[in-house]
Amino acid sequence: MFLRKYFRELLKEKINGADVIFVFLCLLISVILIFIPTKFDDAIVSDAYPAKAEIVEVDNSGLHTIGIIHTGAQVLKLRIKDGKFKGKEFVSINHLLGKMEIDKIYRVGEDVFSVLEISDGKPIAIKVIDRYRINLQILLLTMFAGFLIIYAGWTGFKAVVSFIFSAAIIWKVLLTGYLSYYPPITLSLIVTAIMTSVTIFLVAGFSKKGVTAFLGALSGVLLTCILSVIFGYFFKIPGEIKPFAETLLYTGFLNLRLSDIFLSGIFIASSGAIMDVTMDIAASQDEIFLKNPEISRSELIISGFRVGRTVIGTMTTTLLLAYSSGYSTMLMMFIAQGVPYLNILNMQYVSAEILNILVGSFGLVSVAPLTAIIGGMIYKK
């Protein structure tokens, strides 16, 4: 009975024409961004042919185990499972470097993602990249999008479009822009502003609620950016501490401004939580105004302050959990070795995460009253 009533309510959700046009415009831009080529596509080897393969035989005679470390090589016999070479069998060597975070030990029956080297239309060699996970990723993404749409209806569909748009613009504009030596902080601010506007206006529509949330989020992102630049200068944390940063330099991108990219990551990472806070406050002020249009500006702002105090109480902890979980094993190693806490707090990796957490949290704390004030000005001119 409850579900029937809930889905009936979803079907009655009002959809205006401008909303539909904006949603499908964002979807169209996302598709264009995904398929548009970049100058880095030329780096892809033209005679490489990706294929899914199954491991049918494994020869571990060249594999050496010392404690928990594996060195040597595995000889793998593969059978291609898709594409024009389906059914053909090849032999590949899986070299092990003795690094647990990189090495993979394969077993018979596993599906792997491989790349065939083609010469004169014929495969001459094959390289195993990693275990095949594309089907699981598609399944998980489909489940996520399906559940979101079933639960939230048209609003859920808009959230899915926002998710796809953000992923496309990060991949094809932000990261490609970094590699093209555009100023990282300026580029990151522009991309974050675009993602914020698309996400908020898709969900809230072109309304006072949407404008309040967008302006509040933009002010919070700008403040977080300023704080990250100022404290990043005094913390003196090099951008090379990020994973694969040094590898990027070795592959020819010597002029990358890795420190600026690191600082940009601080306000980009916190922008999602900032959007959540501003939308919560804007939605509450919108509801209050609808119920009581005669409310004064000061009362509306104070109501926004009350909601903000509750929201930021959990959001700051959210940032702490999100950042610290990524370095839990590193902290465990230091604790297990009895490293003093002052030593730990002064290490580059730990200081970088402290900078992330505190600057992001400061942005959250400040964005709540800013959004409440902006909402009061917009709803009560």
Short mmCIF file of C-alpha atoms in Angstrom, two decimals:
data_model
loop_
_atom_site.label_atom_id
_atom_site.label_comp_id
_atom_site.label_asym_id
_atom_site.label_seq_id
_atom_site.Cartn_x
_atom_site.Cartn_y
_atom_site.Cartn_z
CA MET A 1 0.00 0.00 0.00
CA PHE A 2 2.79 2.39 0.97
CA LEU A 3 4.87 1.58 -2.13
CA ARG A 4 1.88 2.02 -4.42
CA LYS A 5 1.16 5.41 -2.93
CA TYR A 6 4.83 6.42 -3.12
CA PHE A 7 5.23 5.49 -6.81
CA ARG A 8 1.92 7.16 -7.65
CA GLU A 9 3.34 10.32 -6.08
CA LEU A 10 6.50 9.99 -8.18
CA LEU A 11 4.47 9.73 -11.39
CA LYS A 12 2.65 12.93 -10.49
CA GLU A 13 5.93 14.84 -10.26
CA LYS A 14 5.72 18.01 -12.33
CA ILE A 15 8.20 18.29 -15.22
CA ASN A 16 8.47 21.57 -17.08
CA GLY A 17 9.82 22.00 -20.59
CA ALA A 18 12.82 24.14 -19.65
CA ASP A 19 13.89 21.48 -17.14
CA VAL A 20 13.73 18.75 -19.79
CA ILE A 21 15.72 20.85 -22.30
CA PHE A 22 18.44 21.57 -19.73
CA VAL A 23 18.70 17.90 -18.70
CA PHE A 24 19.09 16.61 -22.23
CA LEU A 25 21.46 19.46 -23.13
CA CYS A 26 23.71 18.38 -20.24
CA LEU A 27 23.39 14.76 -21.38
CA LEU A 28 24.32 15.74 -24.95
CA ILE A 29 27.36 17.70 -23.77
CA SER A 30 28.41 14.69 -21.66
CA VAL A 31 28.24 12.35 -24.65
CA ILE A 32 30.21 14.82 -26.80
CA LEU A 33 32.87 15.17 -24.11
CA ILE A 34 33.18 11.39 -23.73
CA PHE A 35 33.67 10.73 -27.44
CA ILE A 36 35.54 13.86 -28.47
CA PRO A 37 39.22 13.04 -29.18
CA THR A 38 42.08 14.81 -27.44
CA LYS A 39 45.68 15.34 -28.51
CA PHE A 40 46.73 12.64 -26.07
CA ASP A 41 44.81 10.00 -28.00
CA ASP A 42 47.71 9.98 -30.48
CA ALA A 43 49.82 8.37 -27.76
CA ILE A 44 47.70 5.22 -28.07
CA VAL A 45 49.42 2.59 -30.19
CA SER A 46 47.42 2.17 -33.41
CA ASP A 47 48.30 -1.51 -33.75
CA ALA A 48 47.03 -2.42 -30.28
CA TYR A 49 43.80 -4.42 -30.07
CA PRO A 50 42.08 -4.76 -26.65
CA ALA A 51 40.38 -8.07 -25.89
CA LYS A 52 38.87 -10.06 -23.05
CA ALA A 53 40.64 -13.38 -22.50
CA GLU A 54 40.43 -16.42 -20.24
CA ILE A 55 43.45 -18.04 -18.62
CA VAL A 56 43.40 -21.73 -19.61
CA GLU A 57 46.87 -22.76 -18.40
CA VAL A 58 49.40 -21.39 -15.91
CA ASP A 59 53.06 -22.38 -15.59
CA ASN A 60 54.49 -21.26 -12.23
CA SER A 61 57.87 -22.98 -12.61
CA GLY A 62 59.57 -19.59 -13.01
CA LEU A 63 57.82 -18.13 -9.98
CA HIS A 64 59.92 -17.64 -6.82
CA THR A 65 58.45 -16.90 -3.40
CA ILE A 66 60.50 -15.34 -0.61
CA GLY A 67 58.32 -14.86 2.46
CA ILE A 68 55.32 -12.90 1.20
CA ILE A 69 57.11 -11.52 -1.87
CA HIS A 70 56.80 -13.12 -5.33
CA THR A 71 59.44 -12.64 -8.02
CA GLY A 72 60.17 -14.22 -11.38
CA ALA A 73 57.47 -14.81 -13.98
CA GLN A 74 54.33 -16.77 -14.80
CA VAL A 75 53.74 -18.27 -18.23
CA LEU A 76 50.07 -17.82 -19.13
CA LYS A 77 48.13 -19.50 -21.90
CA LEU A 78 45.16 -17.34 -22.92
CA ARG A 79 42.02 -17.91 -24.98
CA ILE A 80 40.42 -14.79 -26.47
CA LYS A 81 36.72 -14.49 -25.57
CA ASP A 82 35.53 -11.62 -27.76
CA GLY A 83 36.27 -9.66 -30.93
CA LYS A 84 37.60 -10.85 -34.27
CA PHE A 85 40.21 -13.12 -32.67
CA LYS A 86 37.68 -14.94 -30.49
CA GLY A 87 38.70 -18.54 -29.77
CA LYS A 88 42.37 -18.08 -30.65
CA GLU A 89 44.98 -19.00 -28.02
CA PHE A 90 48.16 -17.10 -27.17
CA VAL A 91 50.99 -17.29 -24.63
CA SER A 92 51.92 -14.33 -22.44
CA ILE A 93 54.53 -13.74 -19.72
CA ASN A 94 53.49 -12.15 -16.43
CA HIS A 95 56.63 -10.59 -14.95
CA LEU A 96 56.66 -9.99 -11.18
CA LEU A 97 58.66 -7.13 -9.65
CA GLY A 98 58.41 -8.08 -5.99
CA LYS A 99 56.01 -5.20 -5.26
CA MET A 100 52.72 -6.37 -3.75
CA GLU A 101 50.82 -3.22 -4.78
CA ILE A 102 51.70 -3.82 -8.45
CA ASP A 103 52.17 -7.57 -8.94
CA LYS A 104 49.27 -9.89 -9.84
CA ILE A 105 49.22 -13.68 -9.49
CA TYR A 106 46.83 -15.21 -12.02
CA ARG A 107 45.02 -18.56 -11.82
CA VAL A 108 43.35 -20.86 -14.32
CA GLY A 109 39.79 -19.83 -15.16
CA GLU A 110 40.20 -16.12 -14.48
CA ASP A 111 39.13 -13.54 -17.06
CA VAL A 112 41.73 -10.90 -17.86
CA PHE A 113 41.91 -7.72 -19.90
CA SER A 114 44.61 -8.10 -22.54
CA VAL A 115 46.05 -6.12 -25.45
CA LEU A 116 47.07 -7.82 -28.69
CA GLU A 117 49.91 -6.38 -30.78
CA ILE A 118 48.91 -6.47 -34.46
CA SER A 119 51.24 -6.55 -37.45
CA ASP A 120 49.93 -6.81 -41.02
CA GLY A 121 46.50 -7.63 -39.63
CA LYS A 122 47.77 -10.56 -37.58
CA PRO A 123 48.40 -10.78 -33.82
CA ILE A 124 52.08 -11.29 -33.01
CA ALA A 125 52.13 -10.76 -29.23
CA ILE A 126 49.78 -10.35 -26.28
CA LYS A 127 50.11 -8.52 -22.97
CA VAL A 128 47.90 -9.07 -19.92
CA ILE A 129 46.94 -5.75 -18.31
CA ASP A 130 44.91 -6.89 -15.30
CA ARG A 131 41.87 -8.90 -14.28
CA TYR A 132 38.75 -8.13 -16.32
CA ARG A 133 36.39 -5.95 -14.27
CA ILE A 134 34.47 -3.97 -16.92
CA ASN A 135 31.36 -6.14 -16.64
CA LEU A 136 31.24 -5.70 -12.86
CA GLN A 137 31.74 -1.95 -13.18
CA ILE A 138 28.88 -1.69 -15.68
CA LEU A 139 26.67 -3.81 -13.42
CA LEU A 140 27.42 -1.67 -10.38
CA LEU A 141 26.84 1.57 -12.31
CA THR A 142 23.54 0.23 -13.69
CA MET A 143 22.39 -0.81 -10.21
CA PHE A 144 23.32 2.61 -8.83
CA ALA A 145 21.53 4.52 -11.61
CA GLY A 146 18.50 2.21 -11.51
CA PHE A 147 18.04 2.48 -7.76
CA LEU A 148 18.44 6.26 -7.90
CA ILE A 149 15.79 6.59 -10.61
CA ILE A 150 13.38 4.15 -8.92
CA TYR A 151 13.71 5.97 -5.61
CA ALA A 152 13.73 9.59 -6.78
CA GLY A 153 12.02 9.45 -10.20
CA TRP A 154 12.73 12.43 -12.44
CA THR A 155 15.00 13.99 -9.80
CA GLY A 156 16.96 10.74 -9.66
CA PHE A 157 17.39 10.77 -13.44
CA LYS A 158 18.72 14.33 -13.22
CA ALA A 159 21.16 13.22 -10.53
CA VAL A 160 22.42 10.44 -12.84
CA VAL A 161 22.92 12.98 -15.65
CA SER A 162 24.81 15.22 -13.21
CA PHE A 163 27.03 12.29 -12.23
CA ILE A 164 27.83 11.47 -15.87
CA PHE A 165 28.46 15.14 -16.73
CA SER A 166 30.86 15.60 -13.80
CA ALA A 167 32.80 12.45 -14.70
CA ALA A 168 33.08 13.54 -18.34
CA ILE A 169 34.24 17.08 -17.61
CA ILE A 170 36.81 15.90 -15.05
CA TRP A 171 38.25 13.36 -17.49
CA LYS A 172 38.18 15.36 -20.72
CA VAL A 173 38.58 18.97 -19.51
CA LEU A 174 40.20 19.08 -16.07
CA LEU A 175 42.79 16.29 -16.34
CA THR A 176 43.52 16.98 -20.01
CA GLY A 177 43.91 20.66 -19.15
CA TYR A 178 46.46 19.82 -16.46
CA LEU A 179 48.47 17.81 -18.99
CA SER A 180 48.24 20.72 -21.44
CA TYR A 181 49.88 23.01 -18.83
CA TYR A 182 46.88 25.26 -18.22
CA PRO A 183 47.11 27.03 -14.81
CA PRO A 184 45.80 24.30 -12.46
CA ILE A 185 44.10 26.52 -9.86
CA THR A 186 42.32 28.73 -12.42
CA LEU A 187 41.25 25.73 -14.49
CA SER A 188 40.07 23.88 -11.38
CA LEU A 189 37.98 26.85 -10.24
CA ILE A 190 36.31 27.12 -13.64
CA VAL A 191 35.58 23.38 -13.87
CA THR A 192 34.33 23.25 -10.27
CA ALA A 193 32.02 26.23 -10.90
CA ILE A 194 30.61 24.51 -14.01
CA MET A 195 30.08 21.19 -12.20
CA THR A 196 28.50 22.97 -9.24
CA SER A 197 26.10 24.96 -11.42
CA VAL A 198 25.06 21.93 -13.48
CA THR A 199 24.56 19.71 -10.41
CA ILE A 200 22.59 22.28 -8.43
CA PHE A 201 20.40 23.58 -11.27
CA LEU A 202 19.68 20.04 -12.47
CA VAL A 203 18.44 19.05 -9.02
CA ALA A 204 16.88 22.31 -7.83
CA GLY A 205 15.88 23.83 -11.17
CA PHE A 206 16.25 27.48 -12.14
CA SER A 207 14.62 28.76 -8.99
CA LYS A 208 15.42 30.88 -5.96
CA LYS A 209 16.43 27.68 -4.18
CA GLY A 210 18.86 26.80 -6.97
CA VAL A 211 20.35 30.31 -7.13
CA THR A 212 20.80 30.39 -3.33
CA ALA A 213 22.53 27.01 -3.29
CA PHE A 214 24.76 27.88 -6.26
CA LEU A 215 25.91 31.25 -4.93
CA GLY A 216 26.51 29.75 -1.49
CA ALA A 217 28.52 26.85 -2.95
CA LEU A 218 30.54 29.18 -5.19
CA SER A 219 31.44 31.43 -2.25
CA GLY A 220 32.46 28.37 -0.21
CA VAL A 221 34.65 26.99 -3.01
CA LEU A 222 36.35 30.38 -3.49
CA LEU A 223 37.07 30.68 0.23
CA THR A 224 38.42 27.12 0.36
CA CYS A 225 40.61 27.86 -2.67
CA ILE A 226 42.08 30.96 -1.01
CA LEU A 227 42.75 29.07 2.23
CA SER A 228 44.36 26.14 0.40
CA VAL A 229 46.73 28.47 -1.48
CA ILE A 230 47.70 30.43 1.65
CA PHE A 231 48.22 27.48 3.98
CA GLY A 232 49.65 25.33 1.20
CA TYR A 233 52.43 27.91 0.82
CA PHE A 234 53.29 27.80 4.53
CA PHE A 235 52.93 24.00 4.84
CA LYS A 236 55.45 23.62 1.96
CA ILE A 237 54.08 20.25 0.82
CA PRO A 238 55.34 19.20 -2.64
CA GLY A 239 52.82 17.97 -5.17
CA GLU A 240 55.03 14.95 -5.84
CA ILE A 241 53.57 13.18 -2.79
CA LYS A 242 50.45 12.28 -4.79
CA PRO A 243 50.41 8.76 -6.30
CA PHE A 244 52.05 8.48 -9.76
CA ALA A 245 53.11 12.15 -9.70
CA GLU A 246 56.78 11.24 -10.05
CA THR A 247 55.92 8.82 -12.86
CA LEU A 248 54.26 11.69 -14.74
CA LEU A 249 57.48 13.69 -14.58
CA TYR A 250 59.49 10.75 -15.92
CA THR A 251 57.09 10.31 -18.87
CA GLY A 252 57.95 13.76 -20.21
CA PHE A 253 55.65 16.17 -18.33
CA LEU A 254 58.49 17.95 -16.55
CA ASN A 255 56.75 21.33 -16.45
CA LEU A 256 53.64 20.15 -14.61
CA ARG A 257 52.83 22.37 -11.64
CA LEU A 258 52.22 19.49 -9.28
CA SER A 259 51.99 21.66 -6.17
CA ASP A 260 49.17 23.70 -7.73
CA ILE A 261 47.45 20.48 -8.81
CA PHE A 262 47.69 19.22 -5.24
CA LEU A 263 46.20 22.46 -3.86
CA SER A 264 43.43 22.37 -6.48
CA GLY A 265 42.51 18.90 -5.30
CA ILE A 266 41.73 20.30 -1.85
CA PHE A 267 38.85 22.54 -2.91
CA ILE A 268 37.68 20.18 -5.65
CA ALA A 269 37.36 17.35 -3.10
CA SER A 270 35.46 19.52 -0.62
CA SER A 271 33.13 21.03 -3.27
CA GLY A 272 30.80 18.02 -3.12
CA ALA A 273 30.28 18.35 0.63
CA ILE A 274 29.92 22.13 0.21
CA MET A 275 27.14 21.58 -2.35
CA ASP A 276 25.36 19.27 0.10
CA VAL A 277 25.43 21.89 2.85
CA THR A 278 24.25 24.73 0.61
CA MET A 279 21.44 22.63 -0.88
CA ASP A 280 20.24 21.58 2.59
CA ILE A 281 20.11 25.19 3.78
CA ALA A 282 18.57 26.52 0.55
CA ALA A 283 15.90 23.77 0.57
CA SER A 284 15.01 24.45 4.20
CA GLN A 285 14.73 28.20 3.59
CA ASP A 286 12.61 27.54 0.51
CA GLU A 287 10.25 25.33 2.53
CA ILE A 288 10.03 27.89 5.35
CA PHE A 289 9.27 30.69 2.90
CA LEU A 290 6.58 28.63 1.14
CA LYS A 291 4.86 27.91 4.47
CA ASN A 292 5.23 31.48 5.73
CA PRO A 293 5.76 34.07 2.95
CA GLU A 294 5.44 36.89 5.50
CA ILE A 295 8.52 35.83 7.43
CA SER A 296 11.10 38.59 7.86
CA ARG A 297 14.53 38.48 6.30
CA SER A 298 16.32 38.24 9.65
CA GLU A 299 14.11 35.35 10.80
CA LEU A 300 14.72 33.50 7.52
CA ILE A 301 18.48 33.96 7.89
CA ILE A 302 18.42 32.77 11.50
CA SER A 303 16.44 29.69 10.44
CA GLY A 304 19.15 28.99 7.86
CA PHE A 305 21.77 29.36 10.59
CA ARG A 306 19.98 26.77 12.74
CA VAL A 307 19.84 24.26 9.89
CA GLY A 308 23.47 24.95 9.03
CA ARG A 309 24.65 24.28 12.58
CA THR A 310 23.08 20.83 12.45
CA VAL A 311 24.38 19.95 8.99
CA ILE A 312 28.02 20.98 9.43
CA GLY A 313 28.21 18.97 12.66
CA THR A 314 28.19 15.75 10.63
CA MET A 315 29.76 17.03 7.41
CA THR A 316 33.10 17.93 9.01
CA THR A 317 33.36 14.39 10.37
CA THR A 318 32.51 13.10 6.89
CA LEU A 319 35.61 14.82 5.47
CA LEU A 320 37.77 13.40 8.26
CA LEU A 321 36.55 9.86 7.51
CA ALA A 322 36.90 10.26 3.74
CA TYR A 323 40.49 11.48 3.86
CA SER A 324 41.86 9.42 6.75
CA SER A 325 40.56 6.10 5.38
CA GLY A 326 42.82 6.40 2.34
CA TYR A 327 45.93 6.45 4.52
CA SER A 328 44.85 4.05 7.25
CA THR A 329 47.57 1.48 6.49
CA MET A 330 50.28 4.15 6.58
CA LEU A 331 49.08 5.35 10.00
CA MET A 332 48.86 1.76 11.23
CA MET A 333 52.51 1.22 10.22
CA PHE A 334 53.65 4.28 12.16
CA ILE A 335 51.63 3.30 15.23
CA ALA A 336 52.91 -0.29 15.09
CA GLN A 337 56.50 0.96 15.03
CA GLY A 338 55.91 3.22 18.02
CA VAL A 339 56.61 6.44 16.11
CA PRO A 340 55.88 9.45 18.38
CA TYR A 341 52.76 11.43 17.49
CA LEU A 342 54.69 14.66 16.91
CA ASN A 343 56.86 12.85 14.36
CA ILE A 344 53.78 11.52 12.60
CA LEU A 345 52.03 14.90 12.48
CA ASN A 346 55.06 16.55 10.86
CA MET A 347 55.49 13.99 8.08
CA GLN A 348 54.65 15.19 4.56
CA TYR A 349 51.93 12.63 3.87
CA VAL A 350 50.18 13.22 7.18
CA SER A 351 50.52 17.01 6.97
CA ALA A 352 49.00 16.92 3.48
CA GLU A 353 45.92 15.10 4.77
CA ILE A 354 45.63 17.44 7.75
CA LEU A 355 45.69 20.36 5.30
CA ASN A 356 42.98 18.66 3.23
CA ILE A 357 40.75 17.97 6.23
CA LEU A 358 41.07 21.32 8.03
CA VAL A 359 40.84 23.59 4.98
CA GLY A 360 37.90 21.59 3.60
CA SER A 361 36.17 21.64 6.98
CA PHE A 362 36.75 25.39 7.32
CA GLY A 363 35.08 25.86 3.94
CA LEU A 364 32.09 23.85 5.15
CA VAL A 365 31.77 25.83 8.38
CA SER A 366 31.93 29.17 6.55
CA VAL A 367 29.60 28.21 3.70
CA ALA A 368 26.65 27.54 6.02
CA PRO A 369 26.20 31.13 7.29
CA LEU A 370 27.09 32.55 3.86
CA THR A 371 24.33 30.51 2.21
CA ALA A 372 21.82 31.47 4.91
CA ILE A 373 22.59 35.20 4.36
CA ILE A 374 22.40 34.82 0.56
CA GLY A 375 19.07 33.00 0.90
CA GLY A 376 17.66 35.75 3.10
CA MET A 377 18.67 38.37 0.51
CA ILE A 378 17.19 36.43 -2.41
CA TYR A 379 13.88 35.38 -0.84
CA LYS A 380 13.24 38.72 0.89
CA LYS A 381 14.36 41.48 -1.46
#
